[in-house]
PDB file of N, CA, C and O in Angstrom:
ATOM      1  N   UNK A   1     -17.892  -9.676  21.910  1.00 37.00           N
ATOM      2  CA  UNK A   1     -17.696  -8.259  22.055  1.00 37.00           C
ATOM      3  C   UNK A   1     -18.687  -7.539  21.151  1.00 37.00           C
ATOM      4  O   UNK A   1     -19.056  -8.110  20.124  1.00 37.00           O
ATOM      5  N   UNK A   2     -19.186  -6.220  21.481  1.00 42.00           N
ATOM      6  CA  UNK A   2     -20.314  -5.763  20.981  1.00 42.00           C
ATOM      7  C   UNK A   2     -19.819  -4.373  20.950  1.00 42.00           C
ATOM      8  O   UNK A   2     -18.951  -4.100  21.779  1.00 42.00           O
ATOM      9  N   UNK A   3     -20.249  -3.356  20.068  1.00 49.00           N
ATOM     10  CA  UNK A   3     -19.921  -1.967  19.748  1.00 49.00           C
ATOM     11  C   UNK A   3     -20.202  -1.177  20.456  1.00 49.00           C
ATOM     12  O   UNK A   3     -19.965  -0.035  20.059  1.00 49.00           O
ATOM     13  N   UNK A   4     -20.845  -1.321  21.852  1.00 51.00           N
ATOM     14  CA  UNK A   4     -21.526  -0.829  22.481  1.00 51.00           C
ATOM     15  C   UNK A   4     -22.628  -0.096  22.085  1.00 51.00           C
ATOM     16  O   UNK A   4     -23.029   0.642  22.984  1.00 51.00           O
ATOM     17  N   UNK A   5     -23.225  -0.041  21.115  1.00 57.00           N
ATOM     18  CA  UNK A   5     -24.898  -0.054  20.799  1.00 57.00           C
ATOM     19  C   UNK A   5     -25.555  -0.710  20.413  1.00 57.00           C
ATOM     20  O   UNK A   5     -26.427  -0.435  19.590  1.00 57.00           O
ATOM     21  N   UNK A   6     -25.194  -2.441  21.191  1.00 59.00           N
ATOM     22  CA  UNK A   6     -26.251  -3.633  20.639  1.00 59.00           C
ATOM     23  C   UNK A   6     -25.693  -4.349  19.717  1.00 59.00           C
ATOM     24  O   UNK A   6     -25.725  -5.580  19.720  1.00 59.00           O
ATOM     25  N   UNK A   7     -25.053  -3.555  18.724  1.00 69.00           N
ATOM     26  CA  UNK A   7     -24.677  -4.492  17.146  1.00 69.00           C
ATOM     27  C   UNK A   7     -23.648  -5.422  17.702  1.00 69.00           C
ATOM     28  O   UNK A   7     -23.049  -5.523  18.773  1.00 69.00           O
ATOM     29  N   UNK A   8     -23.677  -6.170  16.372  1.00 70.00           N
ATOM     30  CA  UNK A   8     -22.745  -7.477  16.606  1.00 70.00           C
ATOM     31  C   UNK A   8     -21.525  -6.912  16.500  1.00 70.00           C
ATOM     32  O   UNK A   8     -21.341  -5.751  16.134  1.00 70.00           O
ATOM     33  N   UNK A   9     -20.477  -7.869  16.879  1.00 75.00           N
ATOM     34  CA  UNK A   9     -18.591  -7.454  16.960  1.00 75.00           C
ATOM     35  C   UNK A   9     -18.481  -7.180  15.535  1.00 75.00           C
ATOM     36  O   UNK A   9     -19.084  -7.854  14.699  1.00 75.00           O
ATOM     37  N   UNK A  10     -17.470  -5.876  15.146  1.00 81.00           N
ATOM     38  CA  UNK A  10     -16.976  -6.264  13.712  1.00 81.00           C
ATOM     39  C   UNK A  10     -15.341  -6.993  14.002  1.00 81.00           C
ATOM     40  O   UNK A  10     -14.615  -7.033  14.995  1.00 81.00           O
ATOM     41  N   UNK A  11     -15.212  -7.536  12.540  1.00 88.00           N
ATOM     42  CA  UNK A  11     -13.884  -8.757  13.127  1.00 88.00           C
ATOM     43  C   UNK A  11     -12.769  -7.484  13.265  1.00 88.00           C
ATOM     44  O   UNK A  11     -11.980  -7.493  14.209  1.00 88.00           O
ATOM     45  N   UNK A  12     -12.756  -6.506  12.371  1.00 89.00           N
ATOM     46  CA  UNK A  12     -11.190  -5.454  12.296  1.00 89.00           C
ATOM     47  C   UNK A  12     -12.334  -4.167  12.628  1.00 89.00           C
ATOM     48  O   UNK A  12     -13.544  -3.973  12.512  1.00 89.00           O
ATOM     49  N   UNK A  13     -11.176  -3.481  13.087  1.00 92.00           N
ATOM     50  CA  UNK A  13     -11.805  -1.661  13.395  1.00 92.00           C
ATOM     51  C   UNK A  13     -11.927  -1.231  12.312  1.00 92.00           C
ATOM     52  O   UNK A  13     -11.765  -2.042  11.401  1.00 92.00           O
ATOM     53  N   UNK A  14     -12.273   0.260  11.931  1.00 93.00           N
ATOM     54  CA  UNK A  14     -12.190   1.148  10.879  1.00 93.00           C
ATOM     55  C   UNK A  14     -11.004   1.202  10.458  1.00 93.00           C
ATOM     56  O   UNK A  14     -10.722   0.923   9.293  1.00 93.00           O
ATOM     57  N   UNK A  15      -9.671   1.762  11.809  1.00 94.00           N
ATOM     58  CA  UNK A  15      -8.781   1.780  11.073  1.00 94.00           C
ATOM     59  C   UNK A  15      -8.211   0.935  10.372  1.00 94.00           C
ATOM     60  O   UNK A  15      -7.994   1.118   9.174  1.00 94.00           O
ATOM     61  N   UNK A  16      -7.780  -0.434  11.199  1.00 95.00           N
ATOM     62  CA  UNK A  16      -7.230  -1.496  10.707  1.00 95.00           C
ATOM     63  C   UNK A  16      -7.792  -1.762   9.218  1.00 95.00           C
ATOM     64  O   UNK A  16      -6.928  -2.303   8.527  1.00 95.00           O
ATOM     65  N   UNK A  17      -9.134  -1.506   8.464  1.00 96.00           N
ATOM     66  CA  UNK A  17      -9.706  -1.714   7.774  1.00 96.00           C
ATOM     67  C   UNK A  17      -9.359  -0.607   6.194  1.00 96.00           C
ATOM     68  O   UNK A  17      -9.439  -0.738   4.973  1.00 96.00           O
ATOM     69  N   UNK A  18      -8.980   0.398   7.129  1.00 96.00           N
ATOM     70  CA  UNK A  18      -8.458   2.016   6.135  1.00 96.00           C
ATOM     71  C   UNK A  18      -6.832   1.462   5.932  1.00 96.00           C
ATOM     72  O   UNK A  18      -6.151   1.701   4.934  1.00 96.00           O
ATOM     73  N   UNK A  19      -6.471   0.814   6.902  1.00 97.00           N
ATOM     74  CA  UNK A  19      -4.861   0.807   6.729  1.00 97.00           C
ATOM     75  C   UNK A  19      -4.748  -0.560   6.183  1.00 97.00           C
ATOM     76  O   UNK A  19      -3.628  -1.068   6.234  1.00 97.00           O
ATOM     77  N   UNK A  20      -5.613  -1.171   5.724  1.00 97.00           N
ATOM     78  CA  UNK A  20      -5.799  -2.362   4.977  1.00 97.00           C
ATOM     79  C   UNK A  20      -5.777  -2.388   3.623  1.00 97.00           C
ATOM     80  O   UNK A  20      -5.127  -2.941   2.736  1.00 97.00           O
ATOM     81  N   UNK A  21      -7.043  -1.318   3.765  1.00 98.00           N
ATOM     82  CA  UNK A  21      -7.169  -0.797   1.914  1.00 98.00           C
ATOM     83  C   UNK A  21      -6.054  -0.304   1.165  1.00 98.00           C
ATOM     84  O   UNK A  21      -5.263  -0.654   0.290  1.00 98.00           O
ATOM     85  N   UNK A  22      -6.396   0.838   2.029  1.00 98.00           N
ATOM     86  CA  UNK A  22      -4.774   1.784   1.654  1.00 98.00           C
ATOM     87  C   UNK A  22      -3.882   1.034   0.698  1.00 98.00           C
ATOM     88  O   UNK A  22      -3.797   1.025  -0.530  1.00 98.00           O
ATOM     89  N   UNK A  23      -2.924   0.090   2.157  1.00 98.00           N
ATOM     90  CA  UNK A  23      -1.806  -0.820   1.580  1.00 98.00           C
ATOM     91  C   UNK A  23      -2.674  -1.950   0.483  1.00 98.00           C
ATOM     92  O   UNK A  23      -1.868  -2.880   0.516  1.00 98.00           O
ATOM     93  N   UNK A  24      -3.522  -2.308  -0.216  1.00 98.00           N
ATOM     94  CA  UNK A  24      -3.890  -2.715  -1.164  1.00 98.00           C
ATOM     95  C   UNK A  24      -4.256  -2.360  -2.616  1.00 98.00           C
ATOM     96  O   UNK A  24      -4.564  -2.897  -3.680  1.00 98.00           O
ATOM     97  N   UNK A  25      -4.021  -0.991  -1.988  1.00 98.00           N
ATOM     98  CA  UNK A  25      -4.339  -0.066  -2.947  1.00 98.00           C
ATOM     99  C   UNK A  25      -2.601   0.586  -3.435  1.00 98.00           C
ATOM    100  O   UNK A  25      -2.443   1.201  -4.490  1.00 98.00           O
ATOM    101  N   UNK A  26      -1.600   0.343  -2.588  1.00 98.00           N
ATOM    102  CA  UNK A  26      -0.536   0.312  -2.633  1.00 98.00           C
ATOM    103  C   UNK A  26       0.475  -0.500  -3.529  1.00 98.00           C
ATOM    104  O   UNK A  26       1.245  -0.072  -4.388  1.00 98.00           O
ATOM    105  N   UNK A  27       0.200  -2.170  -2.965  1.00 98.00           N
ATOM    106  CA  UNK A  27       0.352  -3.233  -3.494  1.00 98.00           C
ATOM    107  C   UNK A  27      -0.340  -3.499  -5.249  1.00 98.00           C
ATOM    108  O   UNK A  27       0.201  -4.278  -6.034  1.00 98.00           O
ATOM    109  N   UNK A  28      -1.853  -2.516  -5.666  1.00 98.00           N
ATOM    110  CA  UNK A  28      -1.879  -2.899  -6.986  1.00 98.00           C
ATOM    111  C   UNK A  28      -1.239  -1.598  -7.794  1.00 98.00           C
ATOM    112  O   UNK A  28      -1.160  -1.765  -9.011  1.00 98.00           O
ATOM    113  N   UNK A  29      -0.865  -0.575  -7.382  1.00 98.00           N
ATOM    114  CA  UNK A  29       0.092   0.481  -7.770  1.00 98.00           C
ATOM    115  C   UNK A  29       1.693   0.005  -8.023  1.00 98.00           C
ATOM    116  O   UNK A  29       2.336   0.473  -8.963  1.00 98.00           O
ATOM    117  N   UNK A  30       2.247  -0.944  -7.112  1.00 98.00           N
ATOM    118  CA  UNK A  30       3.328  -1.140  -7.468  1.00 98.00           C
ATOM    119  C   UNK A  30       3.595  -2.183  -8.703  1.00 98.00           C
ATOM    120  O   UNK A  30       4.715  -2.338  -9.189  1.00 98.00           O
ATOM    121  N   UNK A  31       2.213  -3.003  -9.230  1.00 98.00           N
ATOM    122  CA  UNK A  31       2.347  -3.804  -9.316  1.00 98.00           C
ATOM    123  C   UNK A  31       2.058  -3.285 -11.171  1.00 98.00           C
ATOM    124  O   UNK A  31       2.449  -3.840 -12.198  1.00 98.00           O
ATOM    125  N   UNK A  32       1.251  -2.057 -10.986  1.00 98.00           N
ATOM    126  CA  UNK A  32       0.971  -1.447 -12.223  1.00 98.00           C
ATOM    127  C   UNK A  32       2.236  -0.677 -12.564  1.00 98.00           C
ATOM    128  O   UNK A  32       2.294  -0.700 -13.793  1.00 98.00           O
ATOM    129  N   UNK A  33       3.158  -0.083 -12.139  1.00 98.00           N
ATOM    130  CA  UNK A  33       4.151   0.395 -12.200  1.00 98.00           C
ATOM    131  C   UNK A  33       5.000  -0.905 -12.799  1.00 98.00           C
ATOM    132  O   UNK A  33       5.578  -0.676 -13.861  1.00 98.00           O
ATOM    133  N   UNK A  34       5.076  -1.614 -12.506  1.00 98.00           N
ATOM    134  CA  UNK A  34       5.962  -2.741 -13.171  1.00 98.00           C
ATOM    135  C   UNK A  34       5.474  -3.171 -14.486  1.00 98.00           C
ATOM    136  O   UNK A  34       6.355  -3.570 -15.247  1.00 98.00           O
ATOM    137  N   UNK A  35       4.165  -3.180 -14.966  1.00 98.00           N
ATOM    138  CA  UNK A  35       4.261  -3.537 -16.761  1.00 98.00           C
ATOM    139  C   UNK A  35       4.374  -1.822 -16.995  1.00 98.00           C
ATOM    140  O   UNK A  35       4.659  -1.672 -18.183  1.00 98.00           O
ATOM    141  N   UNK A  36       4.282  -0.728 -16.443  1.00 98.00           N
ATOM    142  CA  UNK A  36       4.559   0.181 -17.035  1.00 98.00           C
ATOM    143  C   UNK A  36       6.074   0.671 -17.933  1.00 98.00           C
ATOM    144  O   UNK A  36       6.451   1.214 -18.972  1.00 98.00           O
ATOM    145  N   UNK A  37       6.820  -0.300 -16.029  1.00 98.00           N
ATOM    146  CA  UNK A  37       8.284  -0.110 -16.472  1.00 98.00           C
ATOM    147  C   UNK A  37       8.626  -1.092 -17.866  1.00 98.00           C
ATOM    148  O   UNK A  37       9.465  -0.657 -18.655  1.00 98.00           O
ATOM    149  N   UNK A  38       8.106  -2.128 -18.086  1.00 98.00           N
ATOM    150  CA  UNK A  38       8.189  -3.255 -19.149  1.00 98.00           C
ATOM    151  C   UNK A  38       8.012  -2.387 -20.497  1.00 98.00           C
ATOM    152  O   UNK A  38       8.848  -2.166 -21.373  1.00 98.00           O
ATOM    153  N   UNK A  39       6.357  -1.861 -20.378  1.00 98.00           N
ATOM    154  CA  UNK A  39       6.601  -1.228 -21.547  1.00 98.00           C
ATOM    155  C   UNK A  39       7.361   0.410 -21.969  1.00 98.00           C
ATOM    156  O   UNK A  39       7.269   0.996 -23.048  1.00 98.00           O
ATOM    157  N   UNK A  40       7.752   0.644 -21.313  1.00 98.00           N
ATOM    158  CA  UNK A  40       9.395   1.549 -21.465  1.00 98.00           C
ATOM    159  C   UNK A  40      10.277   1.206 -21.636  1.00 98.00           C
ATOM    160  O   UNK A  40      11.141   1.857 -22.223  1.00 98.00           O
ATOM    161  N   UNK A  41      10.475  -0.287 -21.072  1.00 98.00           N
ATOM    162  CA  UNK A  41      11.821  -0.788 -21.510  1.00 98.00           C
ATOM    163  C   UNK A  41      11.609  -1.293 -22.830  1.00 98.00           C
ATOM    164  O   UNK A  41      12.584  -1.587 -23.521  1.00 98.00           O
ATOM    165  N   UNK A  42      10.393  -1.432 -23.274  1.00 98.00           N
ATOM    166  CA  UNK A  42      10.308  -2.489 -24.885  1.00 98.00           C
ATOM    167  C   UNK A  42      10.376  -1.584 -25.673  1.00 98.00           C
ATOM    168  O   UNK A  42      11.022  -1.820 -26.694  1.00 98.00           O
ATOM    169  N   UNK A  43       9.683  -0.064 -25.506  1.00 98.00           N
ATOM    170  CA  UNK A  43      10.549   0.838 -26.512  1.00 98.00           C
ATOM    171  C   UNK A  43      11.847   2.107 -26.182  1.00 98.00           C
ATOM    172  O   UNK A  43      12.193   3.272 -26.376  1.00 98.00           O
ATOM    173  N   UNK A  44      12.144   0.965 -25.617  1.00 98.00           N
ATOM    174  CA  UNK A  44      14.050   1.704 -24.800  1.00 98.00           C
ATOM    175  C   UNK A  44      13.808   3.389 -24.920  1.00 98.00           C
ATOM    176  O   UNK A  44      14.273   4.111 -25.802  1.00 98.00           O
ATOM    177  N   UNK A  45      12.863   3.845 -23.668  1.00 98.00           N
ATOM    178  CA  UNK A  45      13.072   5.004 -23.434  1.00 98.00           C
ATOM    179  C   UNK A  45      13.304   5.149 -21.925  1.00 98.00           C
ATOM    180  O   UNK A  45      12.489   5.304 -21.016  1.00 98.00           O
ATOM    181  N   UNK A  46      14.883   5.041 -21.905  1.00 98.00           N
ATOM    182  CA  UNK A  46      15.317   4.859 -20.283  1.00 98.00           C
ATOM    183  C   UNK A  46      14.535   6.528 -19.464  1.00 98.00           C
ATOM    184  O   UNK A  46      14.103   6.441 -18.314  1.00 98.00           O
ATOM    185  N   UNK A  47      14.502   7.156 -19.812  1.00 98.00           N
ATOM    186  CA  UNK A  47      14.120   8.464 -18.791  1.00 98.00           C
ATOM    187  C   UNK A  47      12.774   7.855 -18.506  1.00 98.00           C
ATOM    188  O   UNK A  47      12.481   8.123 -17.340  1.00 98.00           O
ATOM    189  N   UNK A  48      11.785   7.106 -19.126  1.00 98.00           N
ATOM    190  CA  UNK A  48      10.627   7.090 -18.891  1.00 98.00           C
ATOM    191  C   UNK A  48      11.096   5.792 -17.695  1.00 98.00           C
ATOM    192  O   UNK A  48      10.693   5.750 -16.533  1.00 98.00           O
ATOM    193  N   UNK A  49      11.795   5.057 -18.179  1.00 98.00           N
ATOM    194  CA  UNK A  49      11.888   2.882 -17.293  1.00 98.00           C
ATOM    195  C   UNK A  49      12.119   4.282 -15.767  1.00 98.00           C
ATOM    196  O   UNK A  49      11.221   4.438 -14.939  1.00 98.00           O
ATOM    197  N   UNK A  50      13.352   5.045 -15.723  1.00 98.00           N
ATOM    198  CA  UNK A  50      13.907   5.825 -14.661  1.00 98.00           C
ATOM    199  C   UNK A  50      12.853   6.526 -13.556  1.00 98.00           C
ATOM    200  O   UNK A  50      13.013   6.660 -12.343  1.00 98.00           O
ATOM    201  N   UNK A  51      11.735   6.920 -14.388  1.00 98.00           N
ATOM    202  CA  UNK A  51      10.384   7.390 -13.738  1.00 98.00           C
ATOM    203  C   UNK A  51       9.640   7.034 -13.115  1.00 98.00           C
ATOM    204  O   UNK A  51       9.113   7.563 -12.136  1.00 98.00           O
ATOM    205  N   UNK A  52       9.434   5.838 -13.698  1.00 98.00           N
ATOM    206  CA  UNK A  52       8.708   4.447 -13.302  1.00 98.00           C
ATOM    207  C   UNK A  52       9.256   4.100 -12.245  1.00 98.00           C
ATOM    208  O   UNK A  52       8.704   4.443 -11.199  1.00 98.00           O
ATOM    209  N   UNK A  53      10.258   3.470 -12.193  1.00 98.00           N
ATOM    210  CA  UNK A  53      10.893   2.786 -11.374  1.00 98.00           C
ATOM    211  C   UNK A  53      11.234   3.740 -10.085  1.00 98.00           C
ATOM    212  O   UNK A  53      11.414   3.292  -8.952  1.00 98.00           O
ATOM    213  N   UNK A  54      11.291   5.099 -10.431  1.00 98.00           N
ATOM    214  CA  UNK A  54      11.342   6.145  -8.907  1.00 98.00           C
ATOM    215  C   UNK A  54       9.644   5.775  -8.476  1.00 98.00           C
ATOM    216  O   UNK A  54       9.639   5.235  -7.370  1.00 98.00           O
ATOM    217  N   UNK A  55       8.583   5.886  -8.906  1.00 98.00           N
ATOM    218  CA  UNK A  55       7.671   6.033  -8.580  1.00 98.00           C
ATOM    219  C   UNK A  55       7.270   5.163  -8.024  1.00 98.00           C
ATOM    220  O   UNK A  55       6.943   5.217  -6.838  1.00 98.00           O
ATOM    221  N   UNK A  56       7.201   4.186  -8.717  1.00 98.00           N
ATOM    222  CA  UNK A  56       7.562   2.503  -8.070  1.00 98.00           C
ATOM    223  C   UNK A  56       8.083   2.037  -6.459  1.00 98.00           C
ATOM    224  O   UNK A  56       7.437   1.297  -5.717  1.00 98.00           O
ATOM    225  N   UNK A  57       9.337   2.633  -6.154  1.00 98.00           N
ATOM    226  CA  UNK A  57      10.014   2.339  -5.129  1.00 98.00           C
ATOM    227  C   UNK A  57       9.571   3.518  -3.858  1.00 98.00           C
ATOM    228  O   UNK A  57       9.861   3.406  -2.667  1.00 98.00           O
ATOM    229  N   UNK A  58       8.734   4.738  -4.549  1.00 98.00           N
ATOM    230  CA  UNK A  58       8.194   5.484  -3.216  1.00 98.00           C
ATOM    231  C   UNK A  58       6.946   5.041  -2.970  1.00 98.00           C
ATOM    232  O   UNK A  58       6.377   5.294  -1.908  1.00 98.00           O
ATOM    233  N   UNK A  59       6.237   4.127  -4.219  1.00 98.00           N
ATOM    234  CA  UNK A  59       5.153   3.172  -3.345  1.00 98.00           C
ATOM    235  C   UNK A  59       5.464   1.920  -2.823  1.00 98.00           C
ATOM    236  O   UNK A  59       4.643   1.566  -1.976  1.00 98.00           O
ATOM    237  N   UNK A  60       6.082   1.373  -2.966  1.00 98.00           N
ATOM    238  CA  UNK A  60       7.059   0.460  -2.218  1.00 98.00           C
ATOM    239  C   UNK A  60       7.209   0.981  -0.692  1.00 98.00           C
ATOM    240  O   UNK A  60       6.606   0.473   0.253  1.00 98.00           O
ATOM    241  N   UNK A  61       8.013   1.960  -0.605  1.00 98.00           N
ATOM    242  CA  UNK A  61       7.838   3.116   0.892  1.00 98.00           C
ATOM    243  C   UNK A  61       7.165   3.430   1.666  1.00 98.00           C
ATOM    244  O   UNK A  61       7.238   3.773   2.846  1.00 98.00           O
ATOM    245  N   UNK A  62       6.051   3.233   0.544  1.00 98.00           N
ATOM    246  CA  UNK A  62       5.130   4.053   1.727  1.00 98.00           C
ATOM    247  C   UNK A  62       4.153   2.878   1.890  1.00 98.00           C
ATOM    248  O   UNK A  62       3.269   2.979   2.741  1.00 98.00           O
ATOM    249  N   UNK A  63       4.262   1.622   1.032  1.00 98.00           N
ATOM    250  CA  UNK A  63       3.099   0.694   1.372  1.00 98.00           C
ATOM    251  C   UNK A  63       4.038  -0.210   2.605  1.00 98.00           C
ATOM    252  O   UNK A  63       3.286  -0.828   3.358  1.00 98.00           O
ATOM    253  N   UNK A  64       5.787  -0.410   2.978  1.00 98.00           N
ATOM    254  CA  UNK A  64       6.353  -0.262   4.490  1.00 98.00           C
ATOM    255  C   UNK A  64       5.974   0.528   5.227  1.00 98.00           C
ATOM    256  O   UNK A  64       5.951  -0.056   6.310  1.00 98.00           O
ATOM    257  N   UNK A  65       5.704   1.347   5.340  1.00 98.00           N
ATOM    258  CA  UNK A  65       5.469   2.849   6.075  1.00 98.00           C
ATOM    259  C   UNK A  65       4.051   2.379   6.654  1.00 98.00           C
ATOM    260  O   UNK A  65       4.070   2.175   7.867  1.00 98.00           O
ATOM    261  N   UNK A  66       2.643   2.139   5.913  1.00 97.00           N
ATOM    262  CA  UNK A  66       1.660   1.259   6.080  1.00 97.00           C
ATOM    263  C   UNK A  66       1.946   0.288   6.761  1.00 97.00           C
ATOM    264  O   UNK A  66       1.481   0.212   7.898  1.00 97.00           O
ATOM    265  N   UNK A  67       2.799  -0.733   6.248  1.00 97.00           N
ATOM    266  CA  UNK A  67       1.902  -1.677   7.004  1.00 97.00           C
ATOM    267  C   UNK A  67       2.917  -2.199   8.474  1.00 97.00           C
ATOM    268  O   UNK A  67       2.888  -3.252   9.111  1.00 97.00           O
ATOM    269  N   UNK A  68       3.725  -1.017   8.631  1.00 97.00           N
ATOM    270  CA  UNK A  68       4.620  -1.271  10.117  1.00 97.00           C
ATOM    271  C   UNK A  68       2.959  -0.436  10.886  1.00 97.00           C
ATOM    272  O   UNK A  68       2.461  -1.124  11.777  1.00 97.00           O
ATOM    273  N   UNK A  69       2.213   0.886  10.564  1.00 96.00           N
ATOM    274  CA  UNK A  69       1.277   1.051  11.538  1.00 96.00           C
ATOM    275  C   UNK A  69       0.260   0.344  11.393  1.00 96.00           C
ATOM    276  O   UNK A  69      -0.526   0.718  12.263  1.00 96.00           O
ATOM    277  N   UNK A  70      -0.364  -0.773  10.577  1.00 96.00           N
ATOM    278  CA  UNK A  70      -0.896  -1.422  10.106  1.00 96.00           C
ATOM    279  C   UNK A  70      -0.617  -2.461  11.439  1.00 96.00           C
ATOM    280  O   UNK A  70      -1.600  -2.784  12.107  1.00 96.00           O
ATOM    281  N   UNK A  71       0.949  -3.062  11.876  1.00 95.00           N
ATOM    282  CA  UNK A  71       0.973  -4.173  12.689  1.00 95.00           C
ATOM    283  C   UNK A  71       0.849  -3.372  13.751  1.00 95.00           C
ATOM    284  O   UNK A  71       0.243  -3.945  14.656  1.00 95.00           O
ATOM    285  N   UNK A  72       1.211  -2.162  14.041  1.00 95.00           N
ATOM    286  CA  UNK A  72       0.961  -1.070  15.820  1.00 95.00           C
ATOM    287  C   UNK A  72      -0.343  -1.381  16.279  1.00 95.00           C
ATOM    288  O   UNK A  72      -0.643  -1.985  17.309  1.00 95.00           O
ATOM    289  N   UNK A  73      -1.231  -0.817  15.243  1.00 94.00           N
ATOM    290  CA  UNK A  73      -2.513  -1.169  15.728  1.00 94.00           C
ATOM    291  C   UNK A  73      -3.528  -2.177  15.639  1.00 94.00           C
ATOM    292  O   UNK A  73      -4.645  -2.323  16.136  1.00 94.00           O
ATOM    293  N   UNK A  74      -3.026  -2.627  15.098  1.00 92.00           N
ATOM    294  CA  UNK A  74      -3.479  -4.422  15.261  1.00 92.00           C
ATOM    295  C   UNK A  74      -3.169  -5.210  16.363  1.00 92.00           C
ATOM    296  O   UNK A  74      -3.835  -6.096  16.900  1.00 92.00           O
ATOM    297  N   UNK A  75      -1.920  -4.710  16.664  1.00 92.00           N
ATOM    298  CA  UNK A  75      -1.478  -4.864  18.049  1.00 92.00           C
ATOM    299  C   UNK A  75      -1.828  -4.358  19.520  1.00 92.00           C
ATOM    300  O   UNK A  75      -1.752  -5.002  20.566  1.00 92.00           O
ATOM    301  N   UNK A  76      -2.183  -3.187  19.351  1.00 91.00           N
ATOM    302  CA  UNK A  76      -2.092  -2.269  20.090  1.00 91.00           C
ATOM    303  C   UNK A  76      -4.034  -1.382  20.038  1.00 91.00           C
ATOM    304  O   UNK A  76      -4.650  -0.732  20.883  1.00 91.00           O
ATOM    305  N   UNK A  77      -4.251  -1.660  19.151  1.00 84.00           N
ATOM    306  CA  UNK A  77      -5.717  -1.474  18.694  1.00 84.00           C
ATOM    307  C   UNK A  77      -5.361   0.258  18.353  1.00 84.00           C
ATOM    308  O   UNK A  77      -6.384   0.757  17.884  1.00 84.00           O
ATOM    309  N   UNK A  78      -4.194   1.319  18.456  1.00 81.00           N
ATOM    310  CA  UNK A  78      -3.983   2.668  18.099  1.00 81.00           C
ATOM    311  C   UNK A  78      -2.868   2.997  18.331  1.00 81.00           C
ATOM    312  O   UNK A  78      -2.431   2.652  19.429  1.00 81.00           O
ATOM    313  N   UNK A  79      -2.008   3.745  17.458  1.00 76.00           N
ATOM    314  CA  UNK A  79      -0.882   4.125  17.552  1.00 76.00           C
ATOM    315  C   UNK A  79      -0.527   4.809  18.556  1.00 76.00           C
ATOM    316  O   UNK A  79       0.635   5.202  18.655  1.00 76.00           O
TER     317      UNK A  79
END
C-alpha cells in the first residue's frame, strides 16, 4: 500500500500515531503522579497525597478514554 504520491506505506496513520503518543504521554503522567503521591505521604500531608491522587485518577480517565478511540480506529481506520 502506498500514500498515494509514490511514497512507501507508513505502518500506523497520523492519527493512530497522535492517539499513541498522547496515551504515552498519559501513561508517564500517571506514573509521575505516583512518586509524587509517595512523597506526600512521607511527609504526611494528606490534602497534598488527596490532590495527587485526584489528579492521578483523571489521567487514568482520560488515558481509557484514549485508548477505547485508539482501538475504533485502528479498527476502523476513523471514528
Amino acid at each position: 500500500m502506498t500514500t498515494g504520491n509514490g511514497q512507501s506505506p507508513q505502518p500506523i496513520s497520523n492519527l493512530e500515531y497522535d492517539f499513541i503518543t498522547v496515551l504515552q504521554n498519559k501513561a508517564e503522567a500517571v506514573k509521575a503522579y505516583e512518586g509524587y503521591i509517595k512523597d506526600a505521604e512521607e511527609i504526611n500531608s494528606q490534602p497534598c497525597v488527596e490532590l495527587f491522587q485526584k489528579l492521578r485518577n483523571s489521567e487514568i480517565e482520560q488515558a481509557q478514554e484514549i485508548r477505547h478511540h485508539l482501538q475504533q480506529v485502528m479498527q476502523h481506520g476513523k471514528m
